[in-house]
Amino acid sequence: MQKQNKTNSGTTDRKNPLKPSERMKIPRHLPIEQDADIRITNFGEVSEGFDNQLALEEAKRCLECKNPVCVAGCPVGINIPEFIKLIYEKDYQGALNKIRESNYLPAICGRVCPQENLCEIVCLLGKKREPVAIGKLERFVADYERAYGTFTPPPKAAPKNQKVAVVGSGPGGLTVAAELAKLGYQVTIFEALHEPGGVLIYGIPEFRLPKHIVKEEVDRVKALGVEVKTNVIIGRTITIDELFDELGYQAVYLGTGAGSPNFMNIPGENLSGVYSASELLTRVNLMKAYKFPEYDTPLKIGKRVAVIGGGDVAMDAVRTSKRIGPEHAILLYRRSREEMPARVEEVHHAEEEGIEFHFLTNPLKIHGDENGWVKAIECQKMRLGEPDEKGRRRPIPIENSNFIIDVDTVVVAIGQSPNPIIQQTTPGLETTRWGTIIVDEKGATSREGIFAGGDIARGGATVIQAVADGKLAARSIDEYLSQLREEKKQVPEESAI
Amino acid sequence: MFKILKKEALAPTLSKFVIEAPFIARKRKAGNFVIVRATETGERIPLTIVDSDNESGTITLIIQAIGKTTNIMVGMNEGEYFLDVVGPLGHPTPVDYYGTVVCVGGGVGTAEVYPIAKALKDSGNTVLGIIGARSKDLVILENEMSAVCDELIITTDDGSYGQKGFVTDALKDIMKKNKELQGIYAIGPIPMMRAVAETTRADKIKTYVSLNPIMMDGTGMCGACRVTVNGEMKFACVDGPEFDAHIVDFDELIARNKTYEDLEKSSLQNFIQESECQVQDAKTE
């Protein structure tokens, strides 16, 4: 990556000289990637993204639409044509600053955001050709800033003497904290685990999102004056009411995610060798079990691993397992490829890495040996029926189609539910029957001063949705706290009368 | 960072630590536990909070050196710091006035049953205590337990101290003498807890055990600690750690706890060898 000085000289540089028809002829550029047969032997990042040259060439492809539909496709409304234009002008830091106006976590979102279903799916270029690689461009400028250490914290408003507690340091919590710190509030993030980052640290694997990237993004939030307290479980170490009544916080944001693993409730799920995806990923990502015995936390992946599920977490789990070195890493999904909720890019990477996909396959029972270890998984063949309410075709069992796959490790990746600790310890906080916290269109919960967003309110969503919810909640919290300031101003006047 | 204010060796592989942790101290109740990650490369280890002092902001832990991580922890000294301590975790033991109760501690489990015995005594119960150990030098917290128990029986497997035999022998004697037992609290090795459960099952005396499955985060996030209780899947960290002993699937717990046995052994052996080499190197220098 070459450092570029901002080029403001002359207007000829600034304008993309290519006609739209010429731009459309340039094929989409592919990122630099580790070869599949090499990357399955390490935990290094799969994609190295774009270098300067690729980024510049890709930026040329943007049609600079007058009515940019990509911006509407972005949950946080990043001014995409503008930042791409700045890349074209070689003002990489300017491009990143432009993104950061809308999203404080570009190094993370440039890597894990499902752009193919958001900004890129609506890109006009994609109607006839392939869309602009918006995600890879976002990542490029974030990596550029990282490589040259050019980050400077954005300006902050004058300090407001009001404290906000953010519970959970995942993408939502980090966003709320950054937005409110910029507005001058004193923000403290409370994190239950020993490292901040939430799902970005314990869930998403190193090969998709290196942990040093998360650490640096957290550091940029801290650079705004945000305090991060790890090892604090809100609801246990400190309750929400204590935050308000004893510790002087005036608003609380709940971004605790969906961290409680679901199981299938089939026989054999408690055999040794059966993991939840959360356990597998946390052992590897947070506890560094892949470096055992240098790190003390162990992990046992046998010769034949079956991962159950079809979402991003299932992909992360099966690809993580593969890197530990089994002979076979198998994915079992009860619908077909088309219904898989996982990102296309991840499915593609998984295939390249030799993951064996078994579609229309529904696990019924896990068989164990005499020592209580997994030895096989019994499945049933499925066929697709009518679409359900979400439009996904429903899987229907085919009778007498049971068959057995020999495996010694099973990973259950069928989804996560909200952790109930805060709901159980906060009187008056209303929840749904699924345990998610009920919020209104502003992110406000049933309790005054408490806001929530991301997976704890939605059940299961994406990193970028958590960021979007965080931005919305930050605006609502600012509104709420401004109102409190106004009321406080008025009180002495009233009492004077 | 959590400072070790005091350390005291209780038995050859067993030490008591007083740790500075004011937020945990003010919340902790009998039956709660913490997760400790002592060093950067260490495992997250669940430990029952043996005692706490709100005024000095401290908690007391008793740690037995079993694997590599716990050996490193037991080797740490006053003035040093545990990197991470989080809690209080788990449901506290429901404590009320019940009448006459029995608190049974086996081995290091005595450290875990002691705070429950203390809380039950404070609530006016008649507390009968049993401490079991393999031999005399492994008997811990005798003074503390006798201070909160109306009667205390000590059993050792080899008869080197107290009564020769198992805790269940002592428990049977108590059951013969006391027809009105309102609850049994048994904490120790799984075979001991299961034996206690079998001893009280026929008489249907309420019996509680604190389970010690493999655990990682301790907040309900990983599901490693899942146990079967009354045919249902429970997470010991958030649904427990205390359960009705008569409906716990002990066989499954024993099998699951063996998951990493071989890796843990090899890791510990490596560690011991490396430590010995370092000692050798230091000597030759």
Short mmCIF file of C-alpha atoms in Angstrom, two decimals, chain B residues 22-151:
data_model
loop_
_atom_site.label_atom_id
_atom_site.label_comp_id
_atom_site.label_asym_id
_atom_site.label_seq_id
_atom_site.Cartn_x
_atom_site.Cartn_y
_atom_site.Cartn_z
CA PRO B 22 -15.08 -4.54 45.92
CA PHE B 23 -17.94 -4.70 43.42
CA ILE B 24 -18.15 -8.47 43.72
CA ALA B 25 -17.82 -8.36 47.52
CA ARG B 26 -20.82 -6.09 47.94
CA LYS B 27 -23.08 -8.33 45.86
CA ARG B 28 -21.91 -11.79 46.73
CA LYS B 29 -24.23 -14.23 48.49
CA ALA B 30 -23.68 -17.82 49.65
CA GLY B 31 -23.59 -20.14 46.66
CA ASN B 32 -22.26 -17.56 44.20
CA PHE B 33 -19.09 -18.12 42.24
CA VAL B 34 -16.64 -16.11 40.16
CA ILE B 35 -14.69 -16.85 37.00
CA VAL B 36 -10.99 -16.09 37.25
CA ARG B 37 -8.53 -15.74 34.40
CA ALA B 38 -5.26 -15.33 36.22
CA THR B 39 -2.92 -14.76 33.29
CA GLU B 40 -3.10 -13.88 29.60
CA THR B 41 -2.80 -17.50 28.47
CA GLY B 42 -4.80 -19.04 31.31
CA GLU B 43 -8.17 -20.74 31.18
CA ARG B 44 -11.24 -19.13 32.72
CA ILE B 45 -11.68 -21.04 35.99
CA PRO B 46 -14.95 -21.08 37.96
CA LEU B 47 -14.44 -20.80 41.75
CA THR B 48 -16.95 -20.63 44.56
CA ILE B 49 -16.70 -17.47 46.65
CA VAL B 50 -15.85 -18.89 50.06
CA ASP B 51 -16.29 -15.64 51.92
CA SER B 52 -16.45 -11.90 51.36
CA ASP B 53 -16.00 -8.70 53.30
CA ASN B 54 -17.95 -5.73 52.07
CA GLU B 55 -16.03 -3.25 54.22
CA SER B 56 -12.59 -4.19 53.00
CA GLY B 57 -13.95 -4.98 49.54
CA THR B 58 -12.46 -8.44 49.40
CA ILE B 59 -13.49 -11.94 48.44
CA THR B 60 -11.94 -15.22 49.56
CA LEU B 61 -11.23 -18.05 47.14
CA ILE B 62 -9.76 -21.48 47.77
CA ILE B 63 -7.89 -22.91 44.82
CA GLN B 64 -6.74 -26.47 44.30
CA ALA B 65 -3.90 -27.09 41.87
CA ILE B 66 -5.27 -29.67 39.45
CA GLY B 67 -4.32 -28.65 35.90
CA LYS B 68 -1.85 -26.23 34.38
CA THR B 69 -3.85 -23.06 34.95
CA THR B 70 -4.71 -23.87 38.57
CA ASN B 71 -1.08 -24.83 39.25
CA ILE B 72 -0.01 -21.41 38.01
CA MET B 73 -2.69 -19.76 40.14
CA VAL B 74 -1.69 -21.61 43.30
CA GLY B 75 1.89 -20.56 42.59
CA MET B 76 0.98 -16.88 42.65
CA ASN B 77 1.72 -14.75 45.68
CA GLU B 78 0.56 -11.81 47.75
CA GLY B 79 1.00 -8.53 45.89
CA GLU B 80 0.52 -10.17 42.50
CA TYR B 81 -2.64 -9.75 40.45
CA PHE B 82 -5.21 -12.00 38.83
CA LEU B 83 -5.89 -10.46 35.42
CA ASP B 84 -9.64 -10.99 35.41
CA VAL B 85 -12.20 -11.82 38.07
CA VAL B 86 -15.87 -11.64 37.16
CA GLY B 87 -18.98 -12.24 39.22
CA PRO B 88 -20.84 -12.89 41.37
CA LEU B 89 -22.24 -15.62 39.13
CA GLY B 90 -24.95 -18.24 39.47
CA HIS B 91 -28.04 -18.25 41.63
CA PRO B 92 -27.29 -17.87 45.32
CA THR B 93 -28.41 -20.67 47.64
CA PRO B 94 -31.95 -19.96 48.86
CA VAL B 95 -31.40 -19.35 52.58
CA ASP B 96 -34.18 -19.25 55.12
CA TYR B 97 -35.06 -20.84 58.45
CA TYR B 98 -35.74 -24.48 57.71
CA GLY B 99 -34.93 -26.29 60.99
CA THR B 100 -32.17 -28.86 61.02
CA VAL B 101 -29.95 -29.14 57.95
CA VAL B 102 -26.79 -31.05 57.08
CA CYS B 103 -23.84 -29.53 55.19
CA VAL B 104 -21.49 -32.05 53.66
CA GLY B 105 -18.14 -31.07 52.16
CA GLY B 106 -15.84 -33.47 50.37
CA GLY B 107 -12.23 -32.44 49.76
CA VAL B 108 -12.05 -28.92 48.32
CA GLY B 109 -15.87 -29.00 48.28
CA THR B 110 -15.68 -28.08 51.97
CA ALA B 111 -14.64 -24.62 50.83
CA GLU B 112 -17.81 -24.44 48.76
CA VAL B 113 -20.23 -25.74 51.39
CA TYR B 114 -18.77 -23.55 54.16
CA PRO B 115 -20.43 -20.26 53.02
CA ILE B 116 -23.77 -22.10 52.75
CA ALA B 117 -23.37 -23.55 56.25
CA LYS B 118 -22.53 -20.09 57.54
CA ALA B 119 -25.54 -18.47 55.87
CA LEU B 120 -27.88 -21.22 57.09
CA LYS B 121 -26.53 -20.83 60.62
CA ASP B 122 -26.99 -17.06 60.44
CA SER B 123 -30.65 -17.71 59.57
CA GLY B 124 -31.15 -19.69 62.75
CA ASN B 125 -30.95 -23.24 61.44
CA THR B 126 -29.41 -26.08 63.37
CA VAL B 127 -26.49 -26.95 61.13
CA LEU B 128 -24.87 -30.36 61.27
CA GLY B 129 -21.58 -30.50 59.40
CA ILE B 130 -19.62 -33.30 57.80
CA ILE B 131 -16.15 -32.83 56.32
CA GLY B 132 -14.69 -35.68 54.32
CA ALA B 133 -11.15 -36.04 53.02
CA ARG B 134 -8.82 -38.76 51.83
CA SER B 135 -6.45 -38.18 54.73
CA LYS B 136 -5.68 -35.81 57.60
CA ASP B 137 -3.55 -33.34 55.65
CA LEU B 138 -6.39 -32.75 53.18
CA VAL B 139 -8.94 -31.73 55.80
CA ILE B 140 -9.58 -28.00 55.34
CA LEU B 141 -11.59 -25.29 57.09
CA GLU B 142 -12.12 -27.37 60.22
CA ASN B 143 -12.11 -24.32 62.52
CA GLU B 144 -14.33 -22.27 60.24
CA MET B 145 -16.83 -25.11 59.85
CA SER B 146 -16.94 -25.90 63.56
CA ALA B 147 -17.64 -22.22 64.24
CA VAL B 148 -20.83 -22.33 62.17
CA CYS B 149 -21.96 -25.93 62.79
CA ASP B 150 -23.79 -27.16 65.86
CA GLU B 151 -22.03 -30.47 65.39
#
